[in-house]
PDB file of C-alpha atoms and ligand atoms in Angstrom:
ATOM      1  CA  UNK A   1      73.824  59.555 101.399  1.00  0.00           C
ATOM      2  CA  UNK A   2      76.873  58.408 103.302  1.00  0.00           C
ATOM      3  CA  UNK A   3      77.723  60.114 106.515  1.00  0.00           C
ATOM      4  CA  UNK A   4      81.029  61.748 107.312  1.00  0.00           C
ATOM      5  CA  UNK A   5      81.647  58.851 109.689  1.00  0.00           C
ATOM      6  CA  UNK A   6      81.126  56.263 106.939  1.00  0.00           C
ATOM      7  CA  UNK A   7      83.304  58.252 104.605  1.00  0.00           C
ATOM      8  CA  UNK A   8      86.163  58.356 107.114  1.00  0.00           C
ATOM      9  CA  UNK A   9      85.729  54.655 107.833  1.00  0.00           C
ATOM     10  CA  UNK A  10      86.008  53.804 104.146  1.00  0.00           C
ATOM     11  CA  UNK A  11      89.277  55.689 103.940  1.00  0.00           C
ATOM     12  CA  UNK A  12      90.573  53.853 106.984  1.00  0.00           C
ATOM     13  CA  UNK A  13      90.926  57.055 108.927  1.00  0.00           C
ATOM     14  CA  UNK A  14      88.473  56.291 111.668  1.00  0.00           C
ATOM     15  CA  UNK A  15      90.444  54.697 114.461  1.00  0.00           C
ATOM     16  CA  UNK A  16      89.121  51.945 116.704  1.00  0.00           C
ATOM     17  CA  UNK A  17      89.289  54.360 119.596  1.00  0.00           C
ATOM     18  CA  UNK A  18      87.196  56.960 117.919  1.00  0.00           C
ATOM     19  CA  UNK A  19      84.683  54.330 116.786  1.00  0.00           C
ATOM     20  CA  UNK A  20      84.280  53.178 120.339  1.00  0.00           C
ATOM     21  CA  UNK A  21      83.984  56.728 121.517  1.00  0.00           C
ATOM     22  CA  UNK A  22      81.487  57.335 118.768  1.00  0.00           C
ATOM     23  CA  UNK A  23      83.078  60.507 117.515  1.00  0.00           C
ATOM     24  CA  UNK A  24      85.989  61.671 115.478  1.00  0.00           C
ATOM     25  CA  UNK A  25      88.775  63.217 117.494  1.00  0.00           C
ATOM     26  CA  UNK A  26      89.131  66.994 117.098  1.00  0.00           C
ATOM     27  CA  UNK A  27      92.605  66.557 115.600  1.00  0.00           C
ATOM     28  CA  UNK A  28      91.360  64.160 112.956  1.00  0.00           C
ATOM     29  CA  UNK A  29      88.273  66.239 112.298  1.00  0.00           C
ATOM     30  CA  UNK A  30      90.223  69.402 111.656  1.00  0.00           C
ATOM     31  CA  UNK A  31      92.785  67.586 109.535  1.00  0.00           C
ATOM     32  CA  UNK A  32      90.104  65.899 107.480  1.00  0.00           C
ATOM     33  CA  UNK A  33      88.481  69.204 106.656  1.00  0.00           C
ATOM     34  CA  UNK A  34      91.494  70.530 104.832  1.00  0.00           C
ATOM     35  CA  UNK A  35      93.204  67.484 103.468  1.00  0.00           C
ATOM     36  CA  UNK A  36      90.291  65.297 102.463  1.00  0.00           C
ATOM     37  CA  UNK A  37      87.027  67.092 101.933  1.00  0.00           C
ATOM     38  CA  UNK A  38      88.640  69.978 100.118  1.00  0.00           C
ATOM     39  CA  UNK A  39      91.621  68.213  98.636  1.00  0.00           C
ATOM     40  CA  UNK A  40      91.108  69.736  95.216  1.00  0.00           C
ATOM     41  CA  UNK A  41      90.809  73.342  96.285  1.00  0.00           C
ATOM     42  CA  UNK A  42      93.812  75.466  95.581  1.00  0.00           C
ATOM     43  CA  UNK A  43      93.493  78.781  97.367  1.00  0.00           C
ATOM     44  CA  UNK A  44      96.191  81.398  96.886  1.00  0.00           C
ATOM     45  CA  UNK A  45      97.219  84.359  99.012  1.00  0.00           C
ATOM     46  CA  UNK A  46      98.649  87.709  97.983  1.00  0.00           C
ATOM     47  CA  UNK A  47     101.263  88.070 100.740  1.00  0.00           C
ATOM     48  CA  UNK A  48     100.713  91.830 101.016  1.00  0.00           C
ATOM     49  CA  UNK A  49      97.693  90.745 103.101  1.00  0.00           C
ATOM     50  CA  UNK A  50     100.011  89.679 105.920  1.00  0.00           C
ATOM     51  CA  UNK A  51     102.730  92.220 105.112  1.00  0.00           C
ATOM     52  CA  UNK A  52     103.871  93.517 108.465  1.00  0.00           C
ATOM     53  CA  UNK A  53     103.339  90.274 110.361  1.00  0.00           C
ATOM     54  CA  UNK A  54     105.145  88.234 107.704  1.00  0.00           C
ATOM     55  CA  UNK A  55     108.085  90.638 107.585  1.00  0.00           C
ATOM     56  CA  UNK A  56     108.600  90.128 111.322  1.00  0.00           C
ATOM     57  CA  UNK A  57     109.629  86.492 110.721  1.00  0.00           C
ATOM     58  CA  UNK A  58     109.490  85.362 107.109  1.00  0.00           C
ATOM     59  CA  UNK A  59     110.274  81.629 107.518  1.00  0.00           C
ATOM     60  CA  UNK A  60     107.738  81.224 110.349  1.00  0.00           C
ATOM     61  CA  UNK A  61     105.203  83.424 108.565  1.00  0.00           C
ATOM     62  CA  UNK A  62     105.344  81.403 105.349  1.00  0.00           C
ATOM     63  CA  UNK A  63     104.788  78.241 107.384  1.00  0.00           C
ATOM     64  CA  UNK A  64     101.765  79.875 109.036  1.00  0.00           C
ATOM     65  CA  UNK A  65     100.300  80.664 105.611  1.00  0.00           C
ATOM     66  CA  UNK A  66     100.709  77.023 104.583  1.00  0.00           C
ATOM     67  CA  UNK A  67      99.311  75.779 107.903  1.00  0.00           C
ATOM     68  CA  UNK A  68      96.133  77.782 107.331  1.00  0.00           C
ATOM     69  CA  UNK A  69      95.710  75.807 104.120  1.00  0.00           C
ATOM     70  CA  UNK A  70      96.868  78.160 101.383  1.00  0.00           C
ATOM     71  CA  UNK A  71      98.744  76.338  98.649  1.00  0.00           C
ATOM     72  CA  UNK A  72     100.064  79.167  96.494  1.00  0.00           C
ATOM     73  CA  UNK A  73     101.284  82.692  97.086  1.00  0.00           C
ATOM     74  CA  UNK A  74     101.629  85.803  95.000  1.00  0.00           C
ATOM     75  CA  UNK A  75     104.560  87.965  96.004  1.00  0.00           C
ATOM     76  CA  UNK A  76     104.583  91.680  96.742  1.00  0.00           C
ATOM     77  CA  UNK A  77     107.745  93.525  97.620  1.00  0.00           C
ATOM     78  CA  UNK A  78     110.228  92.467  94.959  1.00  0.00           C
ATOM     79  CA  UNK A  79     112.791  95.234  94.500  1.00  0.00           C
ATOM     80  CA  UNK A  80     116.499  95.619  93.795  1.00  0.00           C
ATOM     81  CA  UNK A  81     116.460  91.995  92.608  1.00  0.00           C
ATOM     82  CA  UNK A  82     115.527  90.800  96.114  1.00  0.00           C
ATOM     83  CA  UNK A  83     112.583  90.109  98.409  1.00  0.00           C
ATOM     84  CA  UNK A  84     113.463  92.283 101.374  1.00  0.00           C
ATOM     85  CA  UNK A  85     116.633  90.838 102.868  1.00  0.00           C
ATOM     86  CA  UNK A  86     116.398  87.590 100.884  1.00  0.00           C
ATOM     87  CA  UNK A  87     117.793  86.742  97.474  1.00  0.00           C
ATOM     88  CA  UNK A  88     115.441  85.272  94.892  1.00  0.00           C
ATOM     89  CA  UNK A  89     116.843  81.795  95.466  1.00  0.00           C
ATOM     90  CA  UNK A  90     116.630  82.085  99.262  1.00  0.00           C
ATOM     91  CA  UNK A  91     113.029  83.267  99.182  1.00  0.00           C
ATOM     92  CA  UNK A  92     111.973  80.503  96.818  1.00  0.00           C
ATOM     93  CA  UNK A  93     113.571  77.952  99.123  1.00  0.00           C
ATOM     94  CA  UNK A  94     111.809  79.387 102.180  1.00  0.00           C
ATOM     95  CA  UNK A  95     108.469  79.152 100.384  1.00  0.00           C
ATOM     96  CA  UNK A  96     109.100  75.604  99.212  1.00  0.00           C
ATOM     97  CA  UNK A  97     110.262  74.538 102.672  1.00  0.00           C
ATOM     98  CA  UNK A  98     106.990  75.908 104.031  1.00  0.00           C
ATOM     99  CA  UNK A  99     105.034  73.917 101.441  1.00  0.00           C
ATOM    100  CA  UNK A 100     104.025  76.887  99.314  1.00  0.00           C
ATOM    101  CA  UNK A 101     104.371  77.415  95.591  1.00  0.00           C
ATOM    102  CA  UNK A 102     105.094  80.950  94.414  1.00  0.00           C
ATOM    103  CA  UNK A 103     102.893  81.224  91.327  1.00  0.00           C
ATOM    104  CA  UNK A 104     102.756  84.998  90.822  1.00  0.00           C
ATOM    105  CA  UNK A 105     104.316  88.320  91.776  1.00  0.00           C
ATOM    106  CA  UNK A 106     103.431  92.000  91.844  1.00  0.00           C
ATOM    107  CA  UNK A 107     106.164  94.193  90.451  1.00  0.00           C
ATOM    108  CA  UNK A 108     106.215  97.963  90.078  1.00  0.00           C
ATOM    109  CA  UNK A 109     108.325  99.602  87.363  1.00  0.00           C
ATOM    110  CA  UNK A 110     110.470 102.577  88.435  1.00  0.00           C
ATOM    111  CA  UNK A 111     108.644 105.212  86.376  1.00  0.00           C
ATOM    112  CA  UNK A 112     105.054 106.377  86.570  1.00  0.00           C
ATOM    113  CA  UNK A 113     104.820 108.656  83.533  1.00  0.00           C
ATOM    114  CA  UNK A 114     105.441 106.713  80.340  1.00  0.00           C
ATOM    115  CA  UNK A 115     106.796 108.533  77.296  1.00  0.00           C
ATOM    116  CA  UNK A 116     108.243 107.486  73.965  1.00  0.00           C
ATOM    117  CA  UNK A 117     111.633 108.439  75.450  1.00  0.00           C
ATOM    118  CA  UNK A 118     111.552 106.199  78.526  1.00  0.00           C
ATOM    119  CA  UNK A 119     109.990 103.114  76.935  1.00  0.00           C
ATOM    120  CA  UNK A 120     113.464 101.587  76.540  1.00  0.00           C
ATOM    121  CA  UNK A 121     114.233 102.113  80.224  1.00  0.00           C
ATOM    122  CA  UNK A 122     110.927 100.472  81.170  1.00  0.00           C
ATOM    123  CA  UNK A 123     111.647  97.501  78.901  1.00  0.00           C
ATOM    124  CA  UNK A 124     115.098  97.103  80.460  1.00  0.00           C
ATOM    125  CA  UNK A 125     113.508  97.013  83.914  1.00  0.00           C
ATOM    126  CA  UNK A 126     111.092  94.246  82.902  1.00  0.00           C
ATOM    127  CA  UNK A 127     113.835  92.179  81.282  1.00  0.00           C
ATOM    128  CA  UNK A 128     115.673  92.015  84.615  1.00  0.00           C
ATOM    129  CA  UNK A 129     112.471  91.474  86.619  1.00  0.00           C
ATOM    130  CA  UNK A 130     111.402  88.654  84.306  1.00  0.00           C
ATOM    131  CA  UNK A 131     114.819  87.010  84.565  1.00  0.00           C
ATOM    132  CA  UNK A 132     114.538  87.031  88.376  1.00  0.00           C
ATOM    133  CA  UNK A 133     110.974  85.780  88.304  1.00  0.00           C
ATOM    134  CA  UNK A 134     111.867  82.784  86.180  1.00  0.00           C
ATOM    135  CA  UNK A 135     114.128  81.893  89.122  1.00  0.00           C
ATOM    136  CA  UNK A 136     111.253  82.371  91.594  1.00  0.00           C
ATOM    137  CA  UNK A 137     109.402  79.797  89.500  1.00  0.00           C
ATOM    138  CA  UNK A 138     106.293  81.958  88.958  1.00  0.00           C
ATOM    139  CA  UNK A 139     103.794  81.632  86.125  1.00  0.00           C
ATOM    140  CA  UNK A 140     102.728  85.249  86.160  1.00  0.00           C
ATOM    141  CA  UNK A 141     104.204  88.668  86.737  1.00  0.00           C
ATOM    142  CA  UNK A 142     101.789  91.509  87.357  1.00  0.00           C
ATOM    143  CA  UNK A 143     101.967  95.293  87.484  1.00  0.00           C
ATOM    144  CA  UNK A 144      99.768  96.339  90.403  1.00  0.00           C
ATOM    145  CA  UNK A 145      99.406 100.080  89.938  1.00  0.00           C
ATOM    146  CA  UNK A 146      98.323 102.647  87.424  1.00  0.00           C
ATOM    147  CA  UNK A 147     100.798 104.728  85.443  1.00  0.00           C
ATOM    148  CA  UNK A 148      99.879 108.349  84.763  1.00  0.00           C
ATOM    149  CA  UNK A 149      96.925 108.488  82.341  1.00  0.00           C
ATOM    150  CA  UNK A 150      95.297 111.854  81.650  1.00  0.00           C
ATOM    151  CA  UNK A 151      94.099 111.328  78.069  1.00  0.00           C
ATOM    152  CA  UNK A 152      93.009 108.572  75.685  1.00  0.00           C
ATOM    153  CA  UNK A 153      96.392 108.854  73.972  1.00  0.00           C
ATOM    154  CA  UNK A 154      98.169 108.331  77.320  1.00  0.00           C
ATOM    155  CA  UNK A 155      96.174 105.120  77.786  1.00  0.00           C
ATOM    156  CA  UNK A 156      97.151 103.960  74.304  1.00  0.00           C
ATOM    157  CA  UNK A 157     100.852 104.605  74.973  1.00  0.00           C
ATOM    158  CA  UNK A 158     100.625 102.727  78.289  1.00  0.00           C
ATOM    159  CA  UNK A 159      98.933  99.860  76.430  1.00  0.00           C
ATOM    160  CA  UNK A 160     101.821  99.812  73.967  1.00  0.00           C
ATOM    161  CA  UNK A 161     104.243  99.492  76.898  1.00  0.00           C
ATOM    162  CA  UNK A 162     102.079  96.724  78.407  1.00  0.00           C
ATOM    163  CA  UNK A 163     102.230  94.802  75.106  1.00  0.00           C
ATOM    164  CA  UNK A 164     106.003  95.137  75.091  1.00  0.00           C
ATOM    165  CA  UNK A 165     106.183  93.928  78.709  1.00  0.00           C
ATOM    166  CA  UNK A 166     104.014  90.987  77.689  1.00  0.00           C
ATOM    167  CA  UNK A 167     106.407  90.134  74.863  1.00  0.00           C
ATOM    168  CA  UNK A 168     109.384  90.206  77.238  1.00  0.00           C
ATOM    169  CA  UNK A 169     107.609  87.942  79.723  1.00  0.00           C
ATOM    170  CA  UNK A 170     106.307  85.573  77.054  1.00  0.00           C
ATOM    171  CA  UNK A 171     109.787  85.090  75.615  1.00  0.00           C
ATOM    172  CA  UNK A 172     110.805  83.747  79.051  1.00  0.00           C
ATOM    173  CA  UNK A 173     107.697  81.588  79.451  1.00  0.00           C
ATOM    174  CA  UNK A 174     105.833  83.915  81.852  1.00  0.00           C
ATOM    175  CA  UNK A 175     102.511  85.676  81.495  1.00  0.00           C
ATOM    176  CA  UNK A 176     102.372  89.427  82.063  1.00  0.00           C
ATOM    177  CA  UNK A 177      99.313  90.985  83.643  1.00  0.00           C
ATOM    178  CA  UNK A 178      97.856  94.170  85.029  1.00  0.00           C
ATOM    179  CA  UNK A 179      96.091  94.562  88.402  1.00  0.00           C
ATOM    180  CA  UNK A 180      93.604  97.379  89.010  1.00  0.00           C
ATOM    181  CA  UNK A 181      92.417  99.547  91.846  1.00  0.00           C
ATOM    182  CA  UNK A 182      89.398 101.850  91.464  1.00  0.00           C
ATOM    183  CA  UNK A 183      91.059 104.691  89.529  1.00  0.00           C
ATOM    184  CA  UNK A 184      91.208 102.632  86.326  1.00  0.00           C
ATOM    185  CA  UNK A 185      87.436 103.005  86.007  1.00  0.00           C
ATOM    186  CA  UNK A 186      87.718 106.783  85.789  1.00  0.00           C
ATOM    187  CA  UNK A 187      87.108 108.134  82.319  1.00  0.00           C
ATOM    188  CA  UNK A 188      89.404 110.205  80.166  1.00  0.00           C
ATOM    189  CA  UNK A 189      88.900 112.132  76.930  1.00  0.00           C
ATOM    190  CA  UNK A 190      91.291 113.343  74.223  1.00  0.00           C
ATOM    191  CA  UNK A 191      91.909 116.504  76.213  1.00  0.00           C
ATOM    192  CA  UNK A 192      93.685 116.408  79.569  1.00  0.00           C
ATOM    193  CA  UNK A 193      92.206 119.795  80.508  1.00  0.00           C
ATOM    194  CA  UNK A 194      88.683 118.467  80.184  1.00  0.00           C
ATOM    195  CA  UNK A 195      88.660 115.327  82.288  1.00  0.00           C
ATOM    196  CA  UNK A 196      85.521 113.257  81.905  1.00  0.00           C
ATOM    197  CA  UNK A 197      83.219 112.778  84.876  1.00  0.00           C
ATOM    198  CA  UNK A 198      84.134 109.770  86.961  1.00  0.00           C
ATOM    199  CA  UNK A 199      80.559 108.536  87.188  1.00  0.00           C
ATOM    200  CA  UNK A 200      80.131 105.771  84.613  1.00  0.00           C
ATOM    201  CA  UNK A 201      76.491 106.690  83.931  1.00  0.00           C
ATOM    202  CA  UNK A 202      77.639 110.051  82.576  1.00  0.00           C
ATOM    203  CA  UNK A 203      78.804 108.513  79.340  1.00  0.00           C
ATOM    204  CA  UNK A 204      81.479 110.950  78.291  1.00  0.00           C
ATOM    205  CA  UNK A 205      84.990 109.783  77.595  1.00  0.00           C
ATOM    206  CA  UNK A 206      86.244 106.239  78.018  1.00  0.00           C
ATOM    207  CA  UNK A 207      87.188 104.241  81.104  1.00  0.00           C
ATOM    208  CA  UNK A 208      90.967 103.804  81.378  1.00  0.00           C
ATOM    209  CA  UNK A 209      90.446 100.096  82.071  1.00  0.00           C
ATOM    210  CA  UNK A 210      88.446  99.691  78.834  1.00  0.00           C
ATOM    211  CA  UNK A 211      91.182 101.497  76.901  1.00  0.00           C
ATOM    212  CA  UNK A 212      93.762  99.074  78.329  1.00  0.00           C
ATOM    213  CA  UNK A 213      91.594  96.035  77.488  1.00  0.00           C
ATOM    214  CA  UNK A 214      90.919  97.263  73.964  1.00  0.00           C
ATOM    215  CA  UNK A 215      94.468  98.364  73.142  1.00  0.00           C
ATOM    216  CA  UNK A 216      96.446  95.421  74.494  1.00  0.00           C
ATOM    217  CA  UNK A 217      97.013  92.106  72.750  1.00  0.00           C
ATOM    218  CA  UNK A 218      95.105  89.263  74.493  1.00  0.00           C
ATOM    219  CA  UNK A 219      98.020  86.986  73.621  1.00  0.00           C
ATOM    220  CA  UNK A 220     100.429  89.197  75.574  1.00  0.00           C
ATOM    221  CA  UNK A 221      98.538  90.890  78.407  1.00  0.00           C
ATOM    222  CA  UNK A 222      96.042  89.425  80.863  1.00  0.00           C
ATOM    223  CA  UNK A 223      94.069  91.254  83.519  1.00  0.00           C
ATOM    224  CA  UNK A 224      94.135  90.228  87.156  1.00  0.00           C
ATOM    225  CA  UNK A 225      90.931  91.919  88.179  1.00  0.00           C
ATOM    226  CA  UNK A 226      90.729  92.989  91.803  1.00  0.00           C
ATOM    227  CA  UNK A 227      86.997  92.499  92.118  1.00  0.00           C
ATOM    228  CA  UNK A 228      86.642  94.675  95.210  1.00  0.00           C
ATOM    229  CA  UNK A 229      88.448  97.625  93.661  1.00  0.00           C
ATOM    230  CA  UNK A 230      86.399  97.219  90.482  1.00  0.00           C
ATOM    231  CA  UNK A 231      83.218  97.506  92.553  1.00  0.00           C
ATOM    232  CA  UNK A 232      84.707 100.525  94.352  1.00  0.00           C
ATOM    233  CA  UNK A 233      85.245 102.030  90.891  1.00  0.00           C
ATOM    234  CA  UNK A 234      81.513 101.537  90.219  1.00  0.00           C
ATOM    235  CA  UNK A 235      82.226  98.747  87.751  1.00  0.00           C
ATOM    236  CA  UNK A 236      80.573  95.327  87.509  1.00  0.00           C
ATOM    237  CA  UNK A 237      83.090  92.455  87.398  1.00  0.00           C
ATOM    238  CA  UNK A 238      80.479  90.104  85.861  1.00  0.00           C
ATOM    239  CA  UNK A 239      79.909  92.425  82.930  1.00  0.00           C
ATOM    240  CA  UNK A 240      83.655  92.533  82.260  1.00  0.00           C
ATOM    241  CA  UNK A 241      84.091  88.740  82.461  1.00  0.00           C
ATOM    242  CA  UNK A 242      81.326  88.243  79.895  1.00  0.00           C
ATOM    243  CA  UNK A 243      82.361  91.054  77.585  1.00  0.00           C
ATOM    244  CA  UNK A 244      86.077  90.197  77.621  1.00  0.00           C
ATOM    245  CA  UNK A 245      85.970  86.429  78.052  1.00  0.00           C
ATOM    246  CA  UNK A 246      89.342  84.800  78.562  1.00  0.00           C
ATOM    247  CA  UNK A 247      91.136  87.943  79.665  1.00  0.00           C
ATOM    248  CA  UNK A 248      90.689  87.344  83.400  1.00  0.00           C
ATOM    249  CA  UNK A 249      92.438  84.027  84.129  1.00  0.00           C
ATOM    250  CA  UNK A 250      93.428  85.251  87.604  1.00  0.00           C
ATOM    251  CA  UNK A 251      91.537  87.319  90.151  1.00  0.00           C
ATOM    252  CA  UNK A 252      92.171  89.148  93.360  1.00  0.00           C
ATOM    253  CA  UNK A 253      89.408  88.057  95.718  1.00  0.00           C
ATOM    254  CA  UNK A 254      89.000  90.914  98.127  1.00  0.00           C
ATOM    255  CA  UNK A 255      86.260  92.463 100.246  1.00  0.00           C
ATOM    256  CA  UNK A 256      86.157  95.489 102.506  1.00  0.00           C
ATOM    257  CA  UNK A 257      87.798  93.352 105.201  1.00  0.00           C
ATOM    258  CA  UNK A 258      87.416  89.599 105.829  1.00  0.00           C
ATOM    259  CA  UNK A 259      85.824  87.940 102.772  1.00  0.00           C
ATOM    260  CA  UNK A 260      82.078  87.577 102.779  1.00  0.00           C
ATOM    261  CA  UNK A 261      81.408  89.777 105.770  1.00  0.00           C
ATOM    262  CA  UNK A 262      80.544  93.113 104.169  1.00  0.00           C
ATOM    263  CA  UNK A 263      77.584  92.345 101.915  1.00  0.00           C
ATOM    264  CA  UNK A 264      79.172  94.423  99.160  1.00  0.00           C
ATOM    265  CA  UNK A 265      80.535  91.528  97.119  1.00  0.00           C
ATOM    266  CA  UNK A 266      78.451  88.894  95.320  1.00  0.00           C
ATOM    267  CA  UNK A 267      81.138  86.216  95.432  1.00  0.00           C
ATOM    268  CA  UNK A 268      78.903  83.282  94.327  1.00  0.00           C
ATOM    269  CA  UNK A 269      78.054  85.079  91.086  1.00  0.00           C
ATOM    270  CA  UNK A 270      81.592  86.417  90.639  1.00  0.00           C
ATOM    271  CA  UNK A 271      83.056  82.896  90.812  1.00  0.00           C
ATOM    272  CA  UNK A 272      80.304  81.358  88.668  1.00  0.00           C
ATOM    273  CA  UNK A 273      80.776  83.782  85.793  1.00  0.00           C
ATOM    274  CA  UNK A 274      84.559  84.008  86.176  1.00  0.00           C
ATOM    275  CA  UNK A 275      84.836  80.186  85.866  1.00  0.00           C
ATOM    276  CA  UNK A 276      82.586  80.249  82.789  1.00  0.00           C
ATOM    277  CA  UNK A 277      84.948  82.734  81.202  1.00  0.00           C
ATOM    278  CA  UNK A 278      88.354  81.237  81.899  1.00  0.00           C
ATOM    279  CA  UNK A 279      89.260  81.697  85.571  1.00  0.00           C
ATOM    280  CA  UNK A 280      91.975  79.311  86.666  1.00  0.00           C
ATOM    281  CA  UNK A 281      93.612  80.874  89.709  1.00  0.00           C
ATOM    282  CA  UNK A 282      92.847  83.451  92.369  1.00  0.00           C
ATOM    283  CA  UNK A 283      94.550  85.127  95.276  1.00  0.00           C
ATOM    284  CA  UNK A 284      92.946  86.299  98.479  1.00  0.00           C
ATOM    285  CA  UNK A 285      93.783  89.854  99.375  1.00  0.00           C
ATOM    286  CA  UNK A 286      92.978  91.361 102.738  1.00  0.00           C
ATOM    287  CA  UNK A 287      92.987  94.938 103.982  1.00  0.00           C
ATOM    288  CA  UNK A 288      90.916  96.943 106.402  1.00  0.00           C
ATOM    289  CA  UNK A 289      90.656  94.503 109.313  1.00  0.00           C
ATOM    290  CA  UNK A 290      90.093  95.725 112.843  1.00  0.00           C
ATOM    291  CA  UNK A 291      90.441  93.913 116.146  1.00  0.00           C
ATOM    292  CA  UNK A 292      92.340  90.932 114.760  1.00  0.00           C
ATOM    293  CA  UNK A 293      95.774  90.076 113.456  1.00  0.00           C
ATOM    294  CA  UNK A 294      96.506  89.849 109.746  1.00  0.00           C
ATOM    295  CA  UNK A 295      97.017  86.097 110.111  1.00  0.00           C
ATOM    296  CA  UNK A 296      93.638  85.749 111.838  1.00  0.00           C
ATOM    297  CA  UNK A 297      92.114  87.758 109.001  1.00  0.00           C
ATOM    298  CA  UNK A 298      93.560  85.614 106.220  1.00  0.00           C
ATOM    299  CA  UNK A 299      92.471  82.495 108.139  1.00  0.00           C
ATOM    300  CA  UNK A 300      88.911  83.871 108.100  1.00  0.00           C
ATOM    301  CA  UNK A 301      89.203  84.481 104.349  1.00  0.00           C
ATOM    302  CA  UNK A 302      90.536  80.981 103.749  1.00  0.00           C
ATOM    303  CA  UNK A 303      87.745  79.367 105.753  1.00  0.00           C
ATOM    304  CA  UNK A 304      85.129  81.363 103.862  1.00  0.00           C
ATOM    305  CA  UNK A 305      86.377  80.176 100.453  1.00  0.00           C
ATOM    306  CA  UNK A 306      87.248  76.655 101.584  1.00  0.00           C
ATOM    307  CA  UNK A 307      83.708  76.162 102.870  1.00  0.00           C
ATOM    308  CA  UNK A 308      82.067  77.907  99.910  1.00  0.00           C
ATOM    309  CA  UNK A 309      80.339  75.513  97.502  1.00  0.00           C
ATOM    310  CA  UNK A 310      80.814  77.984  94.653  1.00  0.00           C
ATOM    311  CA  UNK A 311      84.644  77.800  94.846  1.00  0.00           C
ATOM    312  CA  UNK A 312      86.147  74.885  92.921  1.00  0.00           C
TER     313      UNK A 312
HETATM  314 MG1   MG B 401      94.377  93.618  94.847  1.00  0.00          MG
END
């Protein structure tokens, strides 16, 4: 097996000086780790993870994200047709200047309780959001939070809206998806006054997430599973990937804090089975850190995945 030294030499990256010294300089060593040994790894970041620190200086913050090694970002914070103080075009330029590609975005519609009467208003919102997101250059647009669902019928109406949103996005060449927290794994029945027990082993009612999966069109709606929140909802991501193959092309890779440190998340198995069932992109999400900055936290997450043999 060739050594790292032989490998570098073959690529012409080992300088005479470092050969004489018998070691690779720290600068070269750290550069080689990202740009050569892991050249094929595309690791994305949901920018909510660095929210307050990024907001403090967006151009510098985006550069920091790229410097860590992230290649793609998923936006959070689009509203009023802008990203904070920046227009769509300005923000895209800042990202590109930093060396980042905006591939996705989280977008919240203005209403939480969907009815037959406000479906038109919701559709109008998505038409505008989709138009702006074509300009951002994203592939995907994702709703990150749960509308009001108290009954099975509510879940079916929400699914109908999701299908419509998917149609609007598809017409513009984007994919529309839904991102979960833990509440989606609560169960509902036909009767709002008799909510089902939340515990999945008490098999009464149906999980809201299952109702969404079963009542949306796979050609129009994908699911960006947040694997940490699924586990917090007492659900097994692996079981979902196998049962609904192809519906989870994108994941949120999240842990209680920095990835891989809690022991709660079986990331090797999650990646293995997700890849087998159609995973092609993922975004790191970070919350819950203590005693470090958000940028230090997302650096820790990046290093974990970049060094992980189970991440392609
Ligand atoms: Mg998430």
